Amino acid sequence: MGTLANLALTLLCVIRLGQAASLFHNVQEPLGVPHKRIAIIGAGTGGIAALRTLVRVLPEELTCGWEVVVFEQRRDIGGVWLPDPNPPRPPELPETPLYGHLRTNGPHPTMTMPNFPFKPYTDLFPHHSLVWQYHQDIVHHWNLSSYFRLNHEVTQTRWVGTSEAGKWRVQGRNHEQNKSFTSEFDHLIVATGHAHYPHEPDIEGLYEWNAAAPNRTVVHSIYFRDPADYNGKNVIVLGGSGSGRDIARQVIQHAESTYVSLKFEPEDHPVYPFPRLPGLTFKKQIHHFTRDGIIFVDNSTVSDVDTVVLATGYEYRFPFLTAGGHLDIVADDNEGGEHLTTNLRRLRPLYEHTLSLDTAYPLGALYGVGFPTYSNNGFNDAAVALFIGYTIAYPHLLAERADFLEHLRADEASQRAIGLDPAYVGHRLVRPGGETAYQDGLVEYLQVRGLAGHPGVPPLGQKFTPSWRIYGVAHSAILTRAWTRIEEAGDREVRRWLEGAETEKDWADLIVRLVEWEQGIEEEEGDHGLDVKYR
Ligand SMILES: Cc1cc2nc3c(=O)[nH]c(=O)nc-3n(C[C@H](O)[C@H](O)[C@H](O)COP(=O)(O)OP(=O)(O)OC[C@H]3O[C@@H](n4cnc5c(N)ncnc54)[C@H](O)[C@@H]3O)c2cc1C
Ligand SMILES: *[C@@H]1O[C@H](CO)[C@@H](O)[C@H](O)[C@H]1NC(C)=O
Ligand SMILES: *[C@@H]1O[C@H](CO)[C@@H](O)[C@H](O)[C@H]1NC(C)=O
Ligand SMILES: *[C@@H]1O[C@H](CO)[C@@H](O)[C@H](O)[C@H]1NC(C)=O
Ligand SMILES: *[C@@H]1O[C@H](CO)[C@@H](O)[C@H](O)[C@H]1NC(C)=O
């Protein structure tokens, strides 16, 4: 930009600041709109939510001096929802775990960012391509394209400065032009997701079992693409979260036999109860493998398995932070440490799964978005992004590091009090009220510090999460049953139900109508259990 244009921008910011100061009279105003460079790394749900909030939700008076850049290593935005055209063979990692038949595991109105519903007539449990389209629609609607640096992989982020002041030196590779880049930023927002580095549990005897016969395969769910690959196989799926459940459901259509090994009773998973599908045999946790087969913790055995699918989740790794010396990988969860570490299940110390409390740089220099697991990311990330945006704009809103640490320790103590290990729980939101309490709490932090009623932040006394979202998440299972029933009745029924749903409120109403309709049918039929149809 030319010097003249720069000057004009600065003047505009100064004038706008005058307006802002009167607008924000109850907030201590920083002098002048400071010029800030902010890097967001990753253009999936989290990165897009952060970008939208920073440049379109926060008032321009606050952000007009900001320069925001989103680095994305892939060819396009969308994160896990952008397919991998050429998924590689192990050990090379695919760009996404996405597979052909994937549909969302919750109804889409609960997945959205605030005030931006899916397009009319979108199937309530859409195919993944429509979720990618949703991300694209957001970018177009808010004219965000120019912020993205696609094909830009960040390889190292290093703080150059002291614990009080400095810059992030961001280095990476522009894959399109095959050249490296370096750039400096005041704030870093990490939005690189946590479904990219497979967690492969160390199970006694697995390697020897695999090597003992040529037709045996062990594969992580990140490589799962097509259930037809399992034709005639004898498969065991390890793990009962979203991917384990979904992969097992597809594999039973093709495999000779399908087992699922779970640590819990099928009905007991807090988020994804496992349907008792015909053709599926449930097993306990595996104790160990022998050359001949599998021994489970209840001493039962299985010897016909030839394919092990590890739906065992992912590790929290951020190689660019580690390369810059800002994220050590530790075996033991570093409680009490001053520097950011990962035990591969969580980063510590972070305030509310977002703000780094590392003493190497000032508070507010490093944030994460999208770290919580099992959350409805679109909405959850929007809450985190508000916290990030407003605390960047008003650094004095960030309390003392000691207070944030205290908050973290209290959260950990309450987990221990109910028999959980925080180092294992990681970024799961296990507190009472779950993700709702979490996101409402982050926004309340702003509300009680003078920002209630400001753009994106509800007035005092009003929660961030509207009650229909809580209702929709709580009724996800019955909505799945309702939708399966409607799909079985044919396309006309599907369209009839979707008809007229346009605004967020319309979709919320549809959810309530569907739940009540299905409840009526199930009461009549007398089947309330989880063993009724699941998709
Ligand atoms: C198989 C599967 C099914 C799912 N199904 C659902 C569902 O039904 N409903 C639901 O709500 N959620 C679902 N999820 C969760 C989903 O991951 C989140 O909802 C959300 O989309 C994650 O967004 P994110 O931005 O945090 O991460 P990601 O989508 O992973 O995006 C991170 C981005 O960062 C980029 N990146 C990483 N490292 C770098 C780097 N060094 N430099 C530059 N760019 C980098 C990546 O290329 C990627 O584009 C599913 C996840 C998976 C894996
Ligand atoms: C969209 O953004 C570009 C680049 O920032 C800008 O030139 C253009 O005027 C914007 N369009 C609209 C409709 O706001
Ligand atoms: C990219 O650049 C490196 C040197 O910077 C070179 O070794 C490599 O061959 C180049 N790759 C391609 C595909 O041009
Ligand atoms: C795998 O090989 C074993 C012998 O090594 C054989 O008994 C078994 O039937 C084979 N399984 C499949 C699916 O081919
Ligand atoms: C399984 O077998 C071992 C050794 O035979 C025995 O010690 C253990 O109690 C058994 N466990 C169960 C659950 O039956």
XYZ file of C-alpha atoms and ligand atoms in Angstrom:
644
model
C 0.000 0.000 0.000
C 1.261 3.510 -0.831
C 2.357 5.871 1.917
C -0.515 8.208 1.166
C -3.044 5.419 1.465
C -1.393 4.342 4.700
C -1.658 7.830 6.067
C -5.317 7.980 5.069
C -5.975 4.685 6.820
C -4.251 5.893 9.955
C -6.263 9.103 9.941
C -9.462 7.155 9.436
C -8.579 4.937 12.356
C -7.881 7.937 14.552
C -11.192 9.529 13.631
C -13.006 6.262 14.182
C -11.295 5.872 17.498
C -12.930 9.084 18.628
C -16.271 7.453 17.910
C -15.214 4.223 19.496
C -14.127 5.914 22.682
C -17.586 7.325 23.176
C -19.187 4.045 22.169
C -17.087 2.107 24.607
C -17.194 4.593 27.435
C -17.355 1.894 30.087
C -14.222 0.185 28.839
C -10.800 1.599 29.472
C -9.745 2.696 26.014
C -6.258 2.139 24.632
C -4.701 5.259 23.128
C -4.950 5.175 19.345
C -5.906 2.111 17.351
C -2.640 0.248 17.412
C -1.347 -1.350 14.293
C -1.264 -5.081 14.887
C -0.339 -8.006 12.696
C -2.254 -11.159 13.495
C -1.592 -14.571 11.964
C -4.188 -17.307 11.997
C -2.747 -20.702 11.102
C -5.281 -23.016 9.432
C -8.393 -22.288 7.361
C -10.794 -24.910 8.706
C -13.832 -24.197 10.864
C -11.665 -22.695 13.615
C -9.581 -20.426 11.412
C -12.628 -19.190 9.522
C -14.538 -18.557 12.769
C -11.585 -16.589 14.134
C -11.168 -14.589 10.937
C -14.858 -13.766 10.650
C -14.965 -12.581 14.251
C -11.815 -10.495 14.041
C -12.581 -8.704 10.787
C -16.388 -8.794 10.503
C -17.924 -9.114 13.973
C -15.732 -6.822 16.058
C -16.449 -3.146 15.395
C -14.272 -1.673 12.691
C -13.265 1.136 15.028
C -11.357 -1.450 17.012
C -9.835 -3.421 14.190
C -9.144 -1.000 11.372
C -5.465 -0.901 12.225
C -5.184 -4.682 12.188
C -3.661 -6.745 9.473
C -4.948 -10.304 9.620
C -3.495 -13.137 7.553
C -4.651 -16.769 7.441
C -2.016 -19.307 6.423
C -3.391 -22.540 4.998
C -1.132 -25.281 3.721
C -3.711 -26.888 1.439
C -5.119 -25.786 -1.916
C -8.338 -24.460 -0.431
C -10.179 -23.617 2.763
C -12.401 -26.054 4.699
C -9.992 -28.117 6.812
C -11.115 -31.700 7.400
C -14.133 -31.093 5.127
C -11.959 -30.548 2.042
C -11.391 -33.959 0.443
C -7.942 -35.381 -0.179
C -7.820 -36.099 -3.918
C -4.905 -38.521 -3.653
C -4.895 -40.132 -0.225
C -1.452 -41.671 0.261
C -0.578 -45.075 1.672
C 0.797 -45.383 5.202
C 3.013 -44.166 6.676
C 2.508 -40.939 4.715
C -0.372 -39.020 6.295
C -3.454 -38.031 4.320
C -4.502 -34.373 4.319
C -7.814 -35.228 5.997
C -9.531 -38.280 7.483
C -12.604 -37.522 5.338
C -14.177 -40.491 3.519
C -16.758 -40.750 0.762
C -19.861 -41.684 2.732
C -19.350 -39.321 5.635
C -22.436 -37.489 6.797
C -22.544 -35.333 9.897
C -23.199 -37.064 13.183
C -25.348 -34.206 14.467
C -28.059 -32.089 12.849
C -26.489 -29.203 10.939
C -28.304 -26.346 12.740
C -26.292 -27.247 15.868
C -23.000 -27.116 13.918
C -23.337 -23.604 12.570
C -21.639 -20.353 13.436
C -23.999 -17.746 14.940
C -26.541 -16.254 12.513
C -25.463 -18.205 9.494
C -27.601 -21.283 8.880
C -27.058 -23.858 6.146
C -28.823 -23.194 2.849
C -32.551 -23.960 2.530
C -33.335 -27.622 1.805
C -30.026 -28.860 3.218
C -30.526 -32.419 4.476
C -30.620 -32.285 8.282
C -27.634 -34.693 8.460
C -25.801 -33.513 5.360
C -23.177 -35.239 3.287
C -19.699 -33.856 3.985
C -19.599 -31.973 0.667
C -22.390 -29.704 1.923
C -20.456 -28.943 5.090
C -17.508 -27.897 2.945
C -19.928 -25.784 0.867
C -21.150 -24.152 4.085
C -17.606 -23.028 4.879
C -17.236 -21.697 1.344
C -20.555 -19.836 1.665
C -19.365 -18.104 4.831
C -16.186 -16.971 3.136
C -18.155 -15.582 0.184
C -20.911 -14.020 2.237
C -18.397 -12.040 4.304
C -16.006 -11.456 1.436
C -13.136 -13.072 3.306
C -11.162 -14.614 0.415
C -8.471 -11.972 0.321
C -7.287 -12.843 3.853
C -6.207 -16.372 2.952
C -2.710 -17.370 1.925
C -3.422 -20.783 0.426
C -0.691 -23.362 -0.194
C 1.258 -21.688 2.626
C 2.517 -24.177 5.159
C 3.813 -22.748 8.419
C 6.869 -24.714 9.478
C 8.255 -22.677 12.372
C 6.973 -19.992 14.708
C 9.472 -18.410 17.040
C 9.039 -15.590 19.548
C 11.739 -13.026 19.006
C 11.763 -10.855 22.097
C 11.254 -11.029 25.809
C 8.470 -12.076 28.123
C 7.180 -8.507 27.870
C 7.562 -7.555 24.227
C 8.502 -8.972 20.869
C 7.167 -10.523 17.688
C 6.421 -13.919 16.288
C 8.705 -14.797 13.430
C 6.623 -17.072 11.225
C 8.441 -19.150 8.673
C 7.036 -21.478 6.122
C 6.844 -22.726 2.611
C 4.730 -21.453 -0.267
C 4.014 -24.721 -2.061
C 2.564 -23.115 -5.157
C 5.688 -21.118 -5.879
C 8.007 -23.574 -4.148
C 9.663 -20.943 -2.043
C 9.992 -20.132 1.602
C 8.511 -17.129 3.368
C 9.144 -15.288 6.624
C 6.853 -12.760 8.224
C 6.425 -11.134 11.640
C 3.308 -10.930 13.751
C 2.208 -9.640 17.148
C -0.368 -12.359 17.749
C -0.623 -15.963 16.686
C -3.891 -17.888 16.568
C -3.375 -21.610 16.131
C -6.282 -23.217 14.262
C -4.637 -26.272 12.782
C -7.108 -28.852 14.071
C -6.535 -32.053 15.989
C -7.476 -34.846 13.615
C -4.245 -35.078 11.684
C -1.769 -37.132 13.726
C -3.085 -40.639 14.434
C -2.864 -42.008 17.947
C -1.875 -45.647 17.683
C -2.079 -47.348 21.072
C 0.725 -49.589 22.138
C -1.054 -52.926 22.556
C 1.006 -55.905 23.654
C 1.635 -58.377 20.832
C -0.004 -56.344 18.056
C 3.158 -56.088 15.976
C 3.918 -59.812 16.299
C 0.324 -60.743 15.448
C 0.499 -58.559 12.341
C 3.773 -60.060 11.203
C 2.694 -63.657 11.810
C 0.518 -63.955 8.667
C 0.767 -62.159 5.325
C -2.915 -61.313 5.028
C -3.153 -59.358 8.272
C -3.564 -55.584 8.290
C -3.446 -52.932 11.000
C -4.683 -49.547 9.840
C -5.674 -46.303 11.582
C -9.073 -44.798 10.833
C -7.403 -41.752 9.236
C -6.833 -44.007 6.182
C -10.398 -45.312 5.990
C -11.935 -44.360 2.648
C -14.142 -47.072 1.160
C -15.978 -49.849 3.019
C -15.661 -52.043 -0.102
C -11.967 -52.385 0.822
C -13.235 -54.686 3.597
C -15.039 -57.186 1.343
C -14.745 -60.651 2.842
C -12.468 -59.536 5.688
C -12.782 -60.323 9.363
C -12.514 -56.935 10.972
C -12.170 -55.581 14.482
C -12.676 -51.862 15.031
C -11.019 -50.462 18.157
C -12.709 -47.460 19.684
C -16.239 -46.205 19.985
C -16.193 -42.537 19.143
C -17.637 -40.950 16.017
C -15.266 -42.595 13.579
C -15.336 -46.055 15.191
C -19.091 -46.072 15.191
C -19.389 -44.848 11.637
C -16.695 -47.124 10.208
C -18.180 -50.211 11.898
C -21.612 -49.355 10.533
C -20.224 -49.247 6.995
C -17.886 -52.215 7.290
C -20.612 -54.675 8.386
C -22.158 -54.305 4.914
C -18.997 -55.763 3.361
C -17.005 -57.753 5.882
C -17.312 -61.445 6.641
C -17.416 -60.609 10.349
C -17.198 -57.329 12.266
C -16.204 -56.865 15.889
C -16.030 -53.661 17.871
C -13.807 -53.433 20.931
C -15.008 -50.858 23.444
C -13.809 -49.647 26.827
C -17.405 -48.989 27.827
C -20.819 -50.576 27.408
C -22.244 -49.644 23.983
C -24.975 -47.469 25.468
C -22.711 -45.693 27.936
C -20.664 -43.391 25.737
C -21.508 -39.838 26.822
C -21.614 -38.449 23.304
C -21.995 -41.325 20.873
C -23.989 -44.283 22.209
C -23.056 -47.245 20.050
C -26.031 -48.787 18.251
C -26.469 -52.556 18.540
C -26.499 -53.185 14.806
C -27.205 -56.595 13.320
C -23.956 -58.262 12.280
C -21.901 -56.441 14.890
C -20.259 -58.309 17.772
C -19.249 -56.233 20.793
C -16.054 -57.104 22.640
C -14.405 -55.662 25.720
C -11.087 -53.867 25.608
C -8.208 -55.895 24.154
C -5.769 -57.209 26.742
C -3.166 -58.418 24.271
C -2.573 -60.100 20.931
C -0.925 -63.480 20.459
C 0.371 -64.809 17.147
C -2.966 -66.650 16.831
C -5.491 -64.073 17.854
C -6.816 -61.618 20.396
C -7.289 -61.963 24.157
C -9.731 -59.530 25.729
C -9.772 -58.246 29.302
C -12.629 -60.631 30.159
C -10.373 -63.501 28.948
C -12.529 -64.211 25.909
C -10.637 -64.754 22.654
C -11.130 -64.178 18.947
C -8.972 -65.888 16.333
C -10.559 -65.188 12.947
C -9.668 -61.472 12.733
C -7.386 -60.397 9.875
C -7.957 -56.637 9.868
C -7.550 -54.260 12.804
C -8.942 -50.743 12.387
C -7.577 -48.359 15.007
C -10.337 -45.802 15.509
C -8.314 -44.640 18.471
C -8.238 -40.946 17.891
C -5.538 -38.381 17.327
C -2.629 -36.635 18.989
C -2.327 -32.935 19.733
C 0.781 -32.011 17.800
C 1.786 -28.597 16.487
C 5.110 -29.128 14.717
C 5.656 -25.436 13.903
C 5.481 -24.490 17.595
C 7.746 -27.379 18.519
C 10.251 -26.392 15.803
C 10.304 -22.842 17.184
C 11.087 -24.143 20.684
C 7.654 -23.250 22.061
C 5.996 -26.619 22.530
C 7.899 -29.488 24.051
C 6.455 -32.948 23.803
C 6.456 -34.477 27.263
C 5.682 -37.941 28.538
C 4.344 -36.726 31.838
C 1.886 -33.898 31.825
C 3.935 -30.960 33.009
C 1.826 -29.703 35.892
C 3.366 -26.608 37.343
C 5.606 -25.956 34.331
C 5.869 -22.416 32.995
C 6.306 -23.344 29.361
C 3.773 -24.742 26.992
C 3.983 -28.504 26.572
C 1.892 -31.266 25.069
C 1.489 -34.795 26.356
C -0.246 -35.361 22.985
C -3.660 -35.253 24.670
C -3.550 -31.633 25.723
C -1.511 -28.466 25.796
C -0.671 -27.012 29.185
C -0.798 -24.372 30.618
C -3.714 -22.876 28.684
C -6.523 -20.743 30.060
C -9.821 -22.263 28.923
C -8.253 -24.305 26.130
C -7.247 -21.182 24.237
C -4.898 -18.667 25.868
C -1.292 -19.734 26.351
C 0.072 -18.956 29.824
C 3.664 -19.579 28.773
C 5.999 -17.053 30.406
C 8.267 -16.767 27.339
C 5.970 -14.177 25.734
C 3.251 -11.790 26.944
C -0.295 -12.922 27.698
C -2.281 -12.653 24.486
C 0.617 -13.465 22.167
C -0.577 -17.026 21.536
C -4.101 -18.403 21.343
C -5.646 -21.609 20.050
C -9.066 -22.092 18.530
C -10.807 -25.414 17.997
C -8.932 -27.338 20.691
C -11.954 -28.773 22.573
C -13.018 -32.260 21.506
C -16.615 -33.385 20.948
C -17.813 -29.849 20.593
C -20.038 -28.255 18.007
C -17.124 -26.420 16.554
C -18.796 -23.719 14.479
C -20.525 -22.218 17.478
C -17.921 -23.089 20.079
C -15.154 -21.564 17.975
C -17.218 -18.394 17.589
C -17.250 -17.975 21.382
C -13.514 -18.600 21.624
C -12.944 -16.145 18.775
C -14.877 -13.411 20.597
C -12.664 -13.910 23.621
C -9.575 -13.775 21.423
C -10.680 -10.757 19.397
C -11.740 -8.586 22.288
C -8.753 -9.458 24.444
C -6.437 -8.574 21.562
C -8.282 -5.276 21.190
C -8.264 -4.602 24.945
C -5.139 -6.289 26.334
C -5.887 -4.966 29.816
C -8.859 -7.360 29.926
C -6.379 -10.168 30.373
C -5.957 -10.583 34.086
C -2.790 -11.595 35.828
C -1.222 -14.837 34.671
C -1.516 -16.153 38.237
C -5.306 -15.754 38.120
C -5.546 -17.728 34.907
C -3.320 -20.449 36.344
C -5.519 -20.570 39.403
C -8.561 -21.031 37.158
C -6.827 -23.863 35.294
C -5.846 -25.595 38.527
C -9.369 -25.318 39.893
C -10.716 -26.942 36.717
C -8.166 -29.740 37.050
C -9.005 -30.209 40.734
C -12.685 -30.545 39.957
C -11.872 -33.242 37.410
C -9.818 -35.153 39.952
C -12.623 -34.801 42.468
C -14.815 -36.911 40.190
C -12.094 -39.459 39.557
C -10.814 -38.120 36.229
C -7.207 -37.482 35.273
C -6.867 -34.050 33.623
C -3.787 -35.215 31.726
C -5.940 -37.897 30.102
C -9.166 -35.909 29.763
C -7.214 -33.362 27.783
C -9.390 -30.879 25.917
C -12.665 -32.691 26.527
C -15.126 -30.335 28.202
C -16.135 -32.514 31.132
C -17.295 -29.759 33.479
C -20.970 -29.589 34.466
C -22.795 -28.011 31.557
C -20.125 -29.199 29.107
C -19.482 -27.085 26.068
C -22.427 -24.797 26.799
C -20.975 -23.775 30.151
C -17.570 -23.419 28.547
C -18.582 -21.126 25.715
C -21.000 -19.134 27.861
C -18.207 -18.684 30.406
C -15.769 -17.324 27.836
C -18.301 -14.766 26.642
C -19.329 -13.940 30.211
C -15.702 -13.050 30.831
C -16.237 -10.219 28.338
C -19.754 -9.368 29.510
C -18.712 -8.690 33.088
C -15.759 -6.588 31.938
C -17.792 -3.924 30.184
C -18.397 -5.516 26.798
C -21.959 -6.738 27.328
C -24.090 -5.683 24.390
C -21.136 -4.973 22.130
C -21.023 -6.631 18.712
C -21.285 -10.405 19.060
C -21.580 -10.213 22.864
C -25.096 -10.535 24.348
C -26.286 -8.031 26.981
C -25.645 -8.767 30.658
C -27.772 -11.591 32.001
C -28.190 -13.211 28.589
C -26.206 -16.341 27.790
C -24.231 -16.683 24.587
C -25.719 -20.082 23.769
C -29.370 -19.898 22.740
C -31.513 -22.572 24.373
C -32.515 -24.118 21.039
C -28.891 -25.147 20.452
C -28.757 -26.904 23.815
C -32.040 -28.604 22.963
C -30.767 -29.656 19.529
C -27.569 -31.187 20.902
C -29.415 -32.950 23.738
C -31.870 -34.454 21.233
C -29.308 -35.438 18.634
C -30.049 -39.167 18.981
C -33.824 -38.882 18.652
C -33.354 -36.464 15.738
C -31.249 -39.109 14.026
C -34.046 -41.643 14.473
C -36.635 -39.168 13.224
C -34.584 -38.324 10.178
C -33.936 -41.982 9.342
C -37.672 -42.590 9.457
C -38.336 -39.628 7.157
C -35.662 -40.660 4.684
C -37.128 -44.135 4.535
C -40.463 -42.553 3.607
C -38.811 -41.025 0.524
C -37.530 -37.774 -0.960
C -40.922 -36.109 -0.984
C -41.207 -36.496 2.772
C -37.693 -35.153 3.211
C -38.504 -32.063 1.167
C -41.826 -31.604 2.892
C -40.087 -31.432 6.276
C -37.359 -29.102 5.030
C -39.779 -26.785 3.295
C -39.699 -23.185 4.552
C -36.629 -23.492 6.811
C -34.486 -20.465 6.025
C -33.542 -18.490 9.112
C -31.801 -19.796 12.204
C -35.168 -19.595 13.978
C -36.888 -21.668 11.266
C -34.308 -24.426 11.679
C -34.655 -24.281 15.466
C -38.422 -24.684 15.124
C -37.978 -27.600 12.730
C -35.807 -29.381 15.279
C -38.468 -29.036 17.967
C -41.222 -30.232 15.614
C -39.163 -33.244 14.582
C -38.410 -34.256 18.160
C -42.048 -33.981 19.189
C -43.201 -35.907 16.111
C -40.729 -38.731 16.731
C -41.520 -38.830 20.446
C -45.195 -39.260 19.573
C -44.458 -42.181 17.263
C -42.082 -43.870 19.686
C -44.554 -43.570 22.538
C -47.166 -45.222 20.374
C -44.774 -47.934 19.279
C -43.437 -48.327 22.803
C -39.774 -48.427 21.760
C -37.729 -45.828 23.548
C -34.470 -47.732 23.602
C -31.217 -47.047 21.868
C -31.507 -50.296 19.974
C -34.037 -48.843 17.563
C -32.772 -47.762 14.204
C -29.661 -45.725 13.984
C -28.158 -44.583 10.759
C -13.887 -37.950 10.147
C -14.403 -36.758 10.886
C -15.767 -36.542 10.989
C -16.267 -35.441 11.660
N -17.602 -35.259 11.722
C -18.104 -34.177 12.346
C -19.501 -33.939 12.383
O -20.279 -34.715 11.857
N -19.956 -32.827 13.023
C -19.087 -31.964 13.615
O -19.542 -30.969 14.157
N -17.774 -32.169 13.606
C -17.268 -33.248 12.996
N -15.916 -33.454 12.970
C -15.058 -32.534 13.719
C -14.426 -31.483 12.815
O -13.094 -31.815 12.773
C -14.658 -30.134 13.419
O -16.048 -29.892 13.444
C -14.017 -28.957 12.683
O -14.397 -28.938 11.323
C -12.526 -28.882 12.858
O -12.081 -27.653 12.361
P -10.663 -27.033 12.712
O -10.585 -25.772 11.946
O -10.486 -26.969 14.164
O -9.591 -28.078 12.190
P -9.325 -28.618 10.713
O -10.585 -28.796 9.981
O -8.432 -29.772 10.879
O -8.536 -27.430 9.994
C -7.205 -27.160 10.257
C -6.566 -26.563 9.024
O -5.240 -26.168 9.349
C -4.400 -26.476 8.272
N -3.020 -26.595 8.771
C -2.552 -27.527 9.629
N -1.246 -27.323 9.865
C -0.870 -26.253 9.130
C 0.354 -25.557 8.947
N 1.471 -25.938 9.581
N 0.382 -24.488 8.126
C -0.752 -24.096 7.474
N -1.925 -24.717 7.613
C -2.001 -25.789 8.430
C -4.958 -27.772 7.745
O -4.537 -28.013 6.420
C -6.458 -27.539 7.882
O -7.003 -26.969 6.723
C -15.391 -34.546 12.283
C -14.022 -34.767 12.204
C -13.527 -35.840 11.513
C -12.045 -36.051 11.455
C -14.261 -7.630 -1.016
O -12.901 -7.507 -0.622
C -12.060 -6.953 -1.613
C -10.628 -7.047 -1.123
O -10.510 -6.758 0.221
C -12.510 -5.523 -1.904
O -11.688 -4.950 -2.889
C -13.960 -5.550 -2.370
O -14.436 -4.242 -2.546
C -14.838 -6.280 -1.364
N -16.177 -6.462 -1.923
C -17.289 -6.216 -1.229
C -18.570 -6.489 -1.926
O -17.253 -5.774 -0.097
C 11.702 -26.580 -4.907
O 12.821 -25.830 -4.518
C 13.906 -26.582 -3.993
C 15.009 -25.637 -3.564
O 14.471 -24.552 -2.871
C 14.395 -27.572 -5.036
O 15.393 -28.393 -4.448
C 13.224 -28.440 -5.502
O 13.652 -29.281 -6.564
C 12.071 -27.591 -5.980
N 10.930 -28.426 -6.296
C 10.214 -28.270 -7.401
C 9.044 -29.204 -7.571
O 10.448 -27.423 -8.228
C -5.353 -65.453 6.070
O -4.367 -66.469 6.099
C -4.655 -67.552 6.971
C -3.475 -68.492 6.933
O -2.284 -67.775 7.109
C -5.941 -68.254 6.537
O -6.254 -69.265 7.447
C -7.056 -67.228 6.469
O -8.241 -67.818 5.950
C -6.667 -66.066 5.601
N -7.716 -65.055 5.656
C -8.165 -64.428 4.591
C -9.264 -63.410 4.825
O -7.725 -64.590 3.493
C -8.289 -64.058 33.249
O -7.312 -65.052 33.372
C -6.262 -64.737 34.276
C -5.191 -65.831 34.190
O -5.739 -67.068 33.931
C -6.860 -64.613 35.675
O -5.855 -64.253 36.587
C -7.918 -63.487 35.641
O -8.569 -63.385 36.884
C -8.955 -63.762 34.566
N -9.806 -62.596 34.439
C -11.116 -62.663 34.296
C -11.850 -61.376 34.149
O -11.728 -63.735 34.295
